[in-house]
PDB file of C-alpha atoms in Angstrom:
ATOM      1  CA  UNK V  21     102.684  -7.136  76.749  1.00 64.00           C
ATOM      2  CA  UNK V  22     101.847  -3.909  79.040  1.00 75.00           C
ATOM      3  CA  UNK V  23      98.431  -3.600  78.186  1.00 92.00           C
ATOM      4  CA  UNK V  24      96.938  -0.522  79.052  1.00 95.00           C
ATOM      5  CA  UNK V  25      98.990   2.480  79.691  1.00 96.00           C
ATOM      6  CA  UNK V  26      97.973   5.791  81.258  1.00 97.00           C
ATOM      7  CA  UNK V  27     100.010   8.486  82.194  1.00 96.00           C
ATOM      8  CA  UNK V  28     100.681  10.565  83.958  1.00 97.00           C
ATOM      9  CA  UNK V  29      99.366   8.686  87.269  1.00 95.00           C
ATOM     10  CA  UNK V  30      99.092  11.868  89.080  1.00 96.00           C
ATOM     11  CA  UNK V  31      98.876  15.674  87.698  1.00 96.00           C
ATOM     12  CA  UNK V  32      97.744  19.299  89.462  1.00 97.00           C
ATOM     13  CA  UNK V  33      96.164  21.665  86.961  1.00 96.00           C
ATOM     14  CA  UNK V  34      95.080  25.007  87.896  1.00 97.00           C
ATOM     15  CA  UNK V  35      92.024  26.372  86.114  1.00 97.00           C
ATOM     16  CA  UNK V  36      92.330  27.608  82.574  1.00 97.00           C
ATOM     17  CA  UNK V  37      95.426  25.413  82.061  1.00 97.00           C
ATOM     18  CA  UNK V  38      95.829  22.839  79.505  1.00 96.00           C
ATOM     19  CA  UNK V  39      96.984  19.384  79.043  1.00 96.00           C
ATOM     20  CA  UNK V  40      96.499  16.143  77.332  1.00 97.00           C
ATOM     21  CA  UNK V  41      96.329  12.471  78.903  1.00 98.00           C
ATOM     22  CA  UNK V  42      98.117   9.536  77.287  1.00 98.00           C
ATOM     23  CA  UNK V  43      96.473   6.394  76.804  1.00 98.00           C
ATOM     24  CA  UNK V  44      98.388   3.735  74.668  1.00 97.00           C
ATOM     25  CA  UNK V  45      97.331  -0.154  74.880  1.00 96.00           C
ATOM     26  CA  UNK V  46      99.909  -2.983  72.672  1.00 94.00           C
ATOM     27  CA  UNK V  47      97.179  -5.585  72.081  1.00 91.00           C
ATOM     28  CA  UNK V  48      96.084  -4.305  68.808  1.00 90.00           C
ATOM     29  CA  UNK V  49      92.703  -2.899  70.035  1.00 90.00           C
ATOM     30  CA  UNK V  50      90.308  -1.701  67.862  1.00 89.00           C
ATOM     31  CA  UNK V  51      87.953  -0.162  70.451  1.00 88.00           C
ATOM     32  CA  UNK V  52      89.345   2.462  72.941  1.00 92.00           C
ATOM     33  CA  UNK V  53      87.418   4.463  75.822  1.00 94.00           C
ATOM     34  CA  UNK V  54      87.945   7.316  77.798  1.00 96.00           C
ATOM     35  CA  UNK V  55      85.962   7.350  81.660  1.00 96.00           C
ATOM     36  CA  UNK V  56      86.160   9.564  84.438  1.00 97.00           C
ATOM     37  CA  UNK V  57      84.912   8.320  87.993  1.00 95.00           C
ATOM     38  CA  UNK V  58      83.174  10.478  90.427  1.00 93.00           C
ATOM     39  CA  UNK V  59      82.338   9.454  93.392  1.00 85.00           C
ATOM     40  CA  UNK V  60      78.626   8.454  94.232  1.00 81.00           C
ATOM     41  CA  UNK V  61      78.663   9.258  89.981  1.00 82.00           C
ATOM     42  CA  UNK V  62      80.290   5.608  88.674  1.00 85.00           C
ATOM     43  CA  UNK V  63      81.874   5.792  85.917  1.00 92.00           C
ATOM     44  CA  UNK V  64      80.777   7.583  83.281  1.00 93.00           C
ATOM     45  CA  UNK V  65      82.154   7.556  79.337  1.00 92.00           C
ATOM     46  CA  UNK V  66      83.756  10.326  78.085  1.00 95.00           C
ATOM     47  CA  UNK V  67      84.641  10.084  74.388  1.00 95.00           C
ATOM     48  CA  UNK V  68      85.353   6.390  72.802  1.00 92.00           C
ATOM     49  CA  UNK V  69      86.875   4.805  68.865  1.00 92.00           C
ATOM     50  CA  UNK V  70      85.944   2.342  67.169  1.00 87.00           C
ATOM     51  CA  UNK V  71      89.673   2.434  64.820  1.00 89.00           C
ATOM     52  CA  UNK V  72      92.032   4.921  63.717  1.00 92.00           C
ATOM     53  CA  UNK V  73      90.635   7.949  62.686  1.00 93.00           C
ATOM     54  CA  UNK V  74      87.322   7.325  64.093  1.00 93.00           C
ATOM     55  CA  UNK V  75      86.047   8.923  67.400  1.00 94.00           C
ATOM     56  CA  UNK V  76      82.532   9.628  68.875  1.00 92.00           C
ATOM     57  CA  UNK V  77      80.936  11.383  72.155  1.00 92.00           C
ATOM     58  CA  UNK V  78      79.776   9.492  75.197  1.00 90.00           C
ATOM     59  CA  UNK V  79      77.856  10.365  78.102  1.00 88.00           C
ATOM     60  CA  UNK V  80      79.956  13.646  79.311  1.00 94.00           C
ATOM     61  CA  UNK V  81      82.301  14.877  76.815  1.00 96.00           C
ATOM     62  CA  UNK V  82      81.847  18.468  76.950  1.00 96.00           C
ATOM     63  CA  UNK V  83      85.720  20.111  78.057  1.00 96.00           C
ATOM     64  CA  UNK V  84      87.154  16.925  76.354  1.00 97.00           C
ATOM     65  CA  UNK V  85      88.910  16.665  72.922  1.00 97.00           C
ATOM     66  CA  UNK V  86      90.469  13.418  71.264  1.00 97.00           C
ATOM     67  CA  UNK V  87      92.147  11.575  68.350  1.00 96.00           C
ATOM     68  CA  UNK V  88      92.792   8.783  67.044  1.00 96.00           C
ATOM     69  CA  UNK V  89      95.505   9.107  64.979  1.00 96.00           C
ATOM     70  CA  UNK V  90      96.888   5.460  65.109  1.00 96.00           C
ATOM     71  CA  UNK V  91      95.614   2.195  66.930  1.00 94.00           C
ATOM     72  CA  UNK V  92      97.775   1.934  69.620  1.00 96.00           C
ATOM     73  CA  UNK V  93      97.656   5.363  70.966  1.00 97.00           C
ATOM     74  CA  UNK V  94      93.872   7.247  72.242  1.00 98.00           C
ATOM     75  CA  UNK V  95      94.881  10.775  73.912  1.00 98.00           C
ATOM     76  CA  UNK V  96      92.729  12.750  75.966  1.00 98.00           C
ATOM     77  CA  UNK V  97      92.939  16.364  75.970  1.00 98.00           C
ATOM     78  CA  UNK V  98      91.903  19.261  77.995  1.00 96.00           C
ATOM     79  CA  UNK V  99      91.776  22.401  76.660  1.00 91.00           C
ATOM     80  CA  UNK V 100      90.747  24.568  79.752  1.00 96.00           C
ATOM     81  CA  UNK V 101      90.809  22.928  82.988  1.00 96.00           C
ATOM     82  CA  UNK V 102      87.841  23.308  85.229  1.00 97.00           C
ATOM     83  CA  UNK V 103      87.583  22.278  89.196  1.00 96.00           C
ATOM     84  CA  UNK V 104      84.412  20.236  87.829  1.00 96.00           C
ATOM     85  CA  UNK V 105      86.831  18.183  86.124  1.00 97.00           C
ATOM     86  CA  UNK V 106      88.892  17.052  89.101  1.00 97.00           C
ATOM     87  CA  UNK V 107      88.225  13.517  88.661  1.00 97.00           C
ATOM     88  CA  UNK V 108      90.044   9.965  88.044  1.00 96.00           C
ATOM     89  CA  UNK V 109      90.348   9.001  84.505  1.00 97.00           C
ATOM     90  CA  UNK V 110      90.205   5.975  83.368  1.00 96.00           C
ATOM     91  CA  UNK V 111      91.172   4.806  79.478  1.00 96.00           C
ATOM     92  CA  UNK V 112      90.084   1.070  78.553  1.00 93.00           C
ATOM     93  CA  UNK V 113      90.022  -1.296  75.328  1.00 92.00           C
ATOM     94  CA  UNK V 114      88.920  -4.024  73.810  1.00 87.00           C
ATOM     95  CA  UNK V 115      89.513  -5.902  70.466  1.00 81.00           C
ATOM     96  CA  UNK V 116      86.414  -6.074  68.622  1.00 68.00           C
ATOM     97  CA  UNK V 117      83.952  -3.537  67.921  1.00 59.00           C
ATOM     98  CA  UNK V 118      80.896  -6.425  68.009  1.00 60.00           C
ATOM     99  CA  UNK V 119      80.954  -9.742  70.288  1.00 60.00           C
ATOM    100  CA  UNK V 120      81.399 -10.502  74.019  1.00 56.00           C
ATOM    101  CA  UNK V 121      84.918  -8.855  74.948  1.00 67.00           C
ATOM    102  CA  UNK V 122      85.887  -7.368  78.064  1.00 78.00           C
ATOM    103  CA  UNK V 123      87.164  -4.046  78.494  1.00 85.00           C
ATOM    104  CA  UNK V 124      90.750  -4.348  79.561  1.00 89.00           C
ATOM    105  CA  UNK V 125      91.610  -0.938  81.752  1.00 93.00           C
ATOM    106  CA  UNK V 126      94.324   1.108  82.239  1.00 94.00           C
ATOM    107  CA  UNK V 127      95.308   1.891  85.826  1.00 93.00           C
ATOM    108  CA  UNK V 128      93.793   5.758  85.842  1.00 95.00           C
ATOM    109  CA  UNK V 129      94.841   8.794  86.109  1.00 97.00           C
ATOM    110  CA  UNK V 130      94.396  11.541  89.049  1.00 96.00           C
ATOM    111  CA  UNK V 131      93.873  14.695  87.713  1.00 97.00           C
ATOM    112  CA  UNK V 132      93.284  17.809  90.257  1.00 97.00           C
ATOM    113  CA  UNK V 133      92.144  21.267  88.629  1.00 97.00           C
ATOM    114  CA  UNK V 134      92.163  24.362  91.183  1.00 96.00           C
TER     115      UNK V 134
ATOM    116  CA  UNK Z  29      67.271   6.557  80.590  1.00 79.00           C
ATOM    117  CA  UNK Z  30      68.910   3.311  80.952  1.00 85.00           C
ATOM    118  CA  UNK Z  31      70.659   3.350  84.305  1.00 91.00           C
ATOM    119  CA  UNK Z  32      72.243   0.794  86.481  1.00 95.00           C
ATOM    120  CA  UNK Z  33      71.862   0.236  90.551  1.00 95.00           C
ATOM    121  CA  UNK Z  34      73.753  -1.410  92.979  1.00 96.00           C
ATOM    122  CA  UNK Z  35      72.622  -1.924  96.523  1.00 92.00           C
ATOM    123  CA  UNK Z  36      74.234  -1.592  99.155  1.00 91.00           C
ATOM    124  CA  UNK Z  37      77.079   0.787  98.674  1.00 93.00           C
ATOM    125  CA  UNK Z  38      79.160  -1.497 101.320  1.00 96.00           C
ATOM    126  CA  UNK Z  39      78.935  -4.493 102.943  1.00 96.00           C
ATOM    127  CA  UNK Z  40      81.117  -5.714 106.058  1.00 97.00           C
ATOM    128  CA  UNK Z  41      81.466  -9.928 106.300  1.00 96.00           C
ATOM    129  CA  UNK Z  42      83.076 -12.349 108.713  1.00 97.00           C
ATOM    130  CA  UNK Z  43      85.893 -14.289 106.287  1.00 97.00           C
ATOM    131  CA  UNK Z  44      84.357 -17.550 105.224  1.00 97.00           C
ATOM    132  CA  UNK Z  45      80.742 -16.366 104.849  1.00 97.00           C
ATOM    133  CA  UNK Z  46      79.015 -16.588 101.361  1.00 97.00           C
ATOM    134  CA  UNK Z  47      77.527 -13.185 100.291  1.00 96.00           C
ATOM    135  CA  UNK Z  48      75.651 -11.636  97.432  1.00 96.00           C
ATOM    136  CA  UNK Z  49      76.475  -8.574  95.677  1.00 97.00           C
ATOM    137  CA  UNK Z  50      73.385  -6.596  93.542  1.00 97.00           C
ATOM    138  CA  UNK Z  51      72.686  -5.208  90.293  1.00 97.00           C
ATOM    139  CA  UNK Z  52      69.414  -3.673  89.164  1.00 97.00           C
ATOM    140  CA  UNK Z  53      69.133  -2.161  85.790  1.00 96.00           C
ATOM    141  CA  UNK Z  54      65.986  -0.302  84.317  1.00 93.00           C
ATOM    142  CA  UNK Z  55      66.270  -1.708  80.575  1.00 87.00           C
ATOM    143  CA  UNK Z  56      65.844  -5.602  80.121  1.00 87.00           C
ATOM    144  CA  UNK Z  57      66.870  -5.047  76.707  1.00 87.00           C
ATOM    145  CA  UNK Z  58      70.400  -5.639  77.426  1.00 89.00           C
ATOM    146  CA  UNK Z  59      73.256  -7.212  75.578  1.00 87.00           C
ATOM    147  CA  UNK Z  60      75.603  -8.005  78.176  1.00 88.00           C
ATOM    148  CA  UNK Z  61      76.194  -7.644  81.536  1.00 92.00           C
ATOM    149  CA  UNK Z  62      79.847  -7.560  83.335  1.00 92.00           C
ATOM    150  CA  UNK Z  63      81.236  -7.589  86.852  1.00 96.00           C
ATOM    151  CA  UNK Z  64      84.247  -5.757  87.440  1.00 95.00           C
ATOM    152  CA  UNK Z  65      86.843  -5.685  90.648  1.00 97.00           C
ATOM    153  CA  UNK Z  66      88.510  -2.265  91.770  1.00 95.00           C
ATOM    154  CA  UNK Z  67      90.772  -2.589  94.307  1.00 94.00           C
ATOM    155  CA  UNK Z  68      91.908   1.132  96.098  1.00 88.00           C
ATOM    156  CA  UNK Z  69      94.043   3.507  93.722  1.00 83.00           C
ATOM    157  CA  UNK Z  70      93.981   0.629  91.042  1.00 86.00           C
ATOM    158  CA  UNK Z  71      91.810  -0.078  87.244  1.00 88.00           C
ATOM    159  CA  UNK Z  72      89.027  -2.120  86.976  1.00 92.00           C
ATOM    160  CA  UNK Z  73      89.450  -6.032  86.501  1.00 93.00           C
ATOM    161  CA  UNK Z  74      86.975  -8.003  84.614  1.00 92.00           C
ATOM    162  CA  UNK Z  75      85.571 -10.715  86.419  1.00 95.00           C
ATOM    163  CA  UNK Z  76      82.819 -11.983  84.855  1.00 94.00           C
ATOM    164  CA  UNK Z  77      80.704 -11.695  81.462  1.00 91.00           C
ATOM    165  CA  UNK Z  78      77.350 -12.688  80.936  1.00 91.00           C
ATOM    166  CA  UNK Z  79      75.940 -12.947  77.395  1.00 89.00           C
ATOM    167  CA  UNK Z  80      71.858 -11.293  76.922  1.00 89.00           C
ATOM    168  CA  UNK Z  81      71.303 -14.996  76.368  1.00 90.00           C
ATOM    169  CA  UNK Z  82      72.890 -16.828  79.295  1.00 93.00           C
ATOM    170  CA  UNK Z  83      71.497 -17.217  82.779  1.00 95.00           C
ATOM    171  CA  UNK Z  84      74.728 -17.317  84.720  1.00 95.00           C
ATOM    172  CA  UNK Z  85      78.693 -17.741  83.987  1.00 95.00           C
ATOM    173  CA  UNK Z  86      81.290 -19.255  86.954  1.00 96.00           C
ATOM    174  CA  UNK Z  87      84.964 -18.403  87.672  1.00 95.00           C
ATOM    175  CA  UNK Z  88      86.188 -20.183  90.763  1.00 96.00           C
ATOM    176  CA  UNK Z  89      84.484 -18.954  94.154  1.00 97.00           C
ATOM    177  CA  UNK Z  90      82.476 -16.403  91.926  1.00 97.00           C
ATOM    178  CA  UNK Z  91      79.054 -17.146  90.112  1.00 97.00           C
ATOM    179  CA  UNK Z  92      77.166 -14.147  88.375  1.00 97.00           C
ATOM    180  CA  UNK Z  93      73.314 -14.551  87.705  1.00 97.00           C
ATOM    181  CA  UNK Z  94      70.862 -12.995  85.315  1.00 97.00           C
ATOM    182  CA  UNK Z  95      67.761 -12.278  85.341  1.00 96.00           C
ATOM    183  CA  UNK Z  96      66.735  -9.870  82.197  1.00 93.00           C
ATOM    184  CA  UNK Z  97      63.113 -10.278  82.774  1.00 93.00           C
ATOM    185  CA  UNK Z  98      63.156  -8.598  86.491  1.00 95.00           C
ATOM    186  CA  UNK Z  99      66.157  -6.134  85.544  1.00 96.00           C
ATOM    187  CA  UNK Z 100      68.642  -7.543  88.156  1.00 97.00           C
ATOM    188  CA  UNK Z 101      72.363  -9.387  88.333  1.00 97.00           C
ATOM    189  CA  UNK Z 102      73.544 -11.213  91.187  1.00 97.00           C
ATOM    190  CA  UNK Z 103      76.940 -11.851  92.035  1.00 97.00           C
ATOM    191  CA  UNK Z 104      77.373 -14.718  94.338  1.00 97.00           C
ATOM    192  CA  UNK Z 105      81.088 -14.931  96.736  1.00 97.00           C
ATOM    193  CA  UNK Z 106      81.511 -18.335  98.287  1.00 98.00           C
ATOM    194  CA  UNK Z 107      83.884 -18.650 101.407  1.00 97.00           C
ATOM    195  CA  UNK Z 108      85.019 -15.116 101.327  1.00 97.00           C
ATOM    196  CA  UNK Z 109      88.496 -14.206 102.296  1.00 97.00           C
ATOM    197  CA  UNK Z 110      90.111 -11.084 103.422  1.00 97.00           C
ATOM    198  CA  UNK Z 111      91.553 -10.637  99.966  1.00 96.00           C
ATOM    199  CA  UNK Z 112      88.001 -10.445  98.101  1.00 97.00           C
ATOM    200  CA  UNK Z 113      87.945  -6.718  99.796  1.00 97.00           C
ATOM    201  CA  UNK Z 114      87.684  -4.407  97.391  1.00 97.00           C
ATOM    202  CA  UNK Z 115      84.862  -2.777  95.441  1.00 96.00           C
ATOM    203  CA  UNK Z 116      82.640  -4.607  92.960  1.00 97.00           C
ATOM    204  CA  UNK Z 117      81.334  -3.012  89.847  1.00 96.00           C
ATOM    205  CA  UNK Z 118      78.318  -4.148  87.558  1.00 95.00           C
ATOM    206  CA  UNK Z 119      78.321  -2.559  83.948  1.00 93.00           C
ATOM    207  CA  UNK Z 120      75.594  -3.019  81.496  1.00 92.00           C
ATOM    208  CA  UNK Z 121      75.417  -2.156  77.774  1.00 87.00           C
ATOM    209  CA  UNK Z 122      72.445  -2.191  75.550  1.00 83.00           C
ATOM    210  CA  UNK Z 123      71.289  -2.725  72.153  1.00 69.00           C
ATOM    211  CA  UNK Z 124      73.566  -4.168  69.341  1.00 65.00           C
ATOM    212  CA  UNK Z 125      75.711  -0.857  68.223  1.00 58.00           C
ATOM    213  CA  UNK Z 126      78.636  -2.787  67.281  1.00 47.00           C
ATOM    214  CA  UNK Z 127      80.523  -1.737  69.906  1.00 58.00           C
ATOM    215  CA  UNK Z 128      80.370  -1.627  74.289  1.00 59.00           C
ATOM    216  CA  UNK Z 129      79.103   1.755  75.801  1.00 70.00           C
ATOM    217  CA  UNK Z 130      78.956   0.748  79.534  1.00 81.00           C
ATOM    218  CA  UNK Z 131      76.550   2.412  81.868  1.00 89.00           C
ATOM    219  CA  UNK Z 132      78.178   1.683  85.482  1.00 92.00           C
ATOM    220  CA  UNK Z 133      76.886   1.303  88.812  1.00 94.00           C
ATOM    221  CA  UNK Z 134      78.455   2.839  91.502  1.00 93.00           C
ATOM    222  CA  UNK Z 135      79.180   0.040  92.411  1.00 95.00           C
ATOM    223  CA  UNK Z 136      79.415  -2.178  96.270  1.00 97.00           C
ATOM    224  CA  UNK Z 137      82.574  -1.901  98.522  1.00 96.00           C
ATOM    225  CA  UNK Z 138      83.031  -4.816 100.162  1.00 97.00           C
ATOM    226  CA  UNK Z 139      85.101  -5.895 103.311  1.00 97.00           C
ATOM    227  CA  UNK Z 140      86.236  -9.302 104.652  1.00 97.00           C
ATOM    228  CA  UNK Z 141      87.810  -9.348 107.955  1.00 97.00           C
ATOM    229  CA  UNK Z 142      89.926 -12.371 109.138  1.00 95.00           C
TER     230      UNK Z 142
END
């Protein structure tokens, strides 16, 4: 049982490029989350699902496209890096969409734009 | 705008002394409130849960209050030790959408020395 998976760990974009981050969790989560922390900024929610083929906007999801395609796997894309995007990503889940779970979360990603 | 405060950014302790993390939030409406641990380079760790309905919840050396009424969390740390260093996060989500949107703090870093 890995839990949540993010990869990669570390990645160098220069602006205008794209790429996607990979988020996969085995626990049979329904609910999956995409953050980015800033600092002084917290953590702030990017895009989140509530199941397969469900997906919905959170705080800051402008630059940001997912999927949900199946349960295990939530990937984060970005379609035309920005510096404002330099940031560590976190992706987190949890197995019920209602009810008193905690968010079980990955171990981030460091993503650099220049 | 539901937001969520934690004060100070970083506190310095002798090992062994009790402390008090805090969490302020501006929306007593709440329907849970977490603590999280985030050690350097690493994912969040849940610590602690506390229910809109419950006063406080216990794990160990740790004991999280709240108070809905004033907006504010506590996070009590008995008979610290050097490996409690690390930062602490309080998360709040509101309402009853089904699902947890977390609004973050930025959270308290926190050092023990031996």
């Amino acid at each position: 049982n890995a839990g949540v998976t993010q990869t990669p760990k570390f990645q160098v974009l220069k602006t205008g490029q794209s790429m996607t981050l990979q988020c996969a969790q085995d626990m049979n989560h329904e609910y999956m989350s995409w953050y980015r922390q800033d600092p002084g900024m917290g953590l702030r929610l990017i895009h989140y699902s509530v199941g397969a083929g469900i997906t919905d906007q959170g705080e800051v999801p402008n630059g940001y496209n997912v999927s949900r395609s199946t349960t295990e796997d939530f990937p984060l894309r970005l379609l035309s890096a920005a510096p404002s995007q330099t940031s560590v990503y976190f992706c987190a889940s949890k197995a019920d969409r209602a009810g008193a779970n905690v968010l079980t979360f990955g171990a981030g990603s460091r993503l650099t734009v220049l | 705008k539901q937001e969520v405060t934690q004060i100070p950014a970083a506190l310095s302790v002798p090992e062994g002394e009790n402390l008090v993390l805090n969490c302020s939030f501006t929306d007593s409406a709440i329907y849970n409130l977490q603590w999280f641990r985030q050690d350097p380079g690493k994912g969040l760790t849940s610590l602690l849960l506390i229910q809109s309905s419950q006063r406080e919840q216990t794990s160990g050396r740790l004991n999280a209050s709240l108070d809905k009424s004033s907006g504010r969390s506590t996070l009590y740390i008995a008979a610290s030790q050097p490996g409690d260093s690390a930062t602490y996060l309080c998360a709040v989500s509101w309402g009853n959408t089904g699902f947890q949107k977390l609004v973050f703090g930025t959270g308290t870093r926190l050092l023990v020395s031996p």
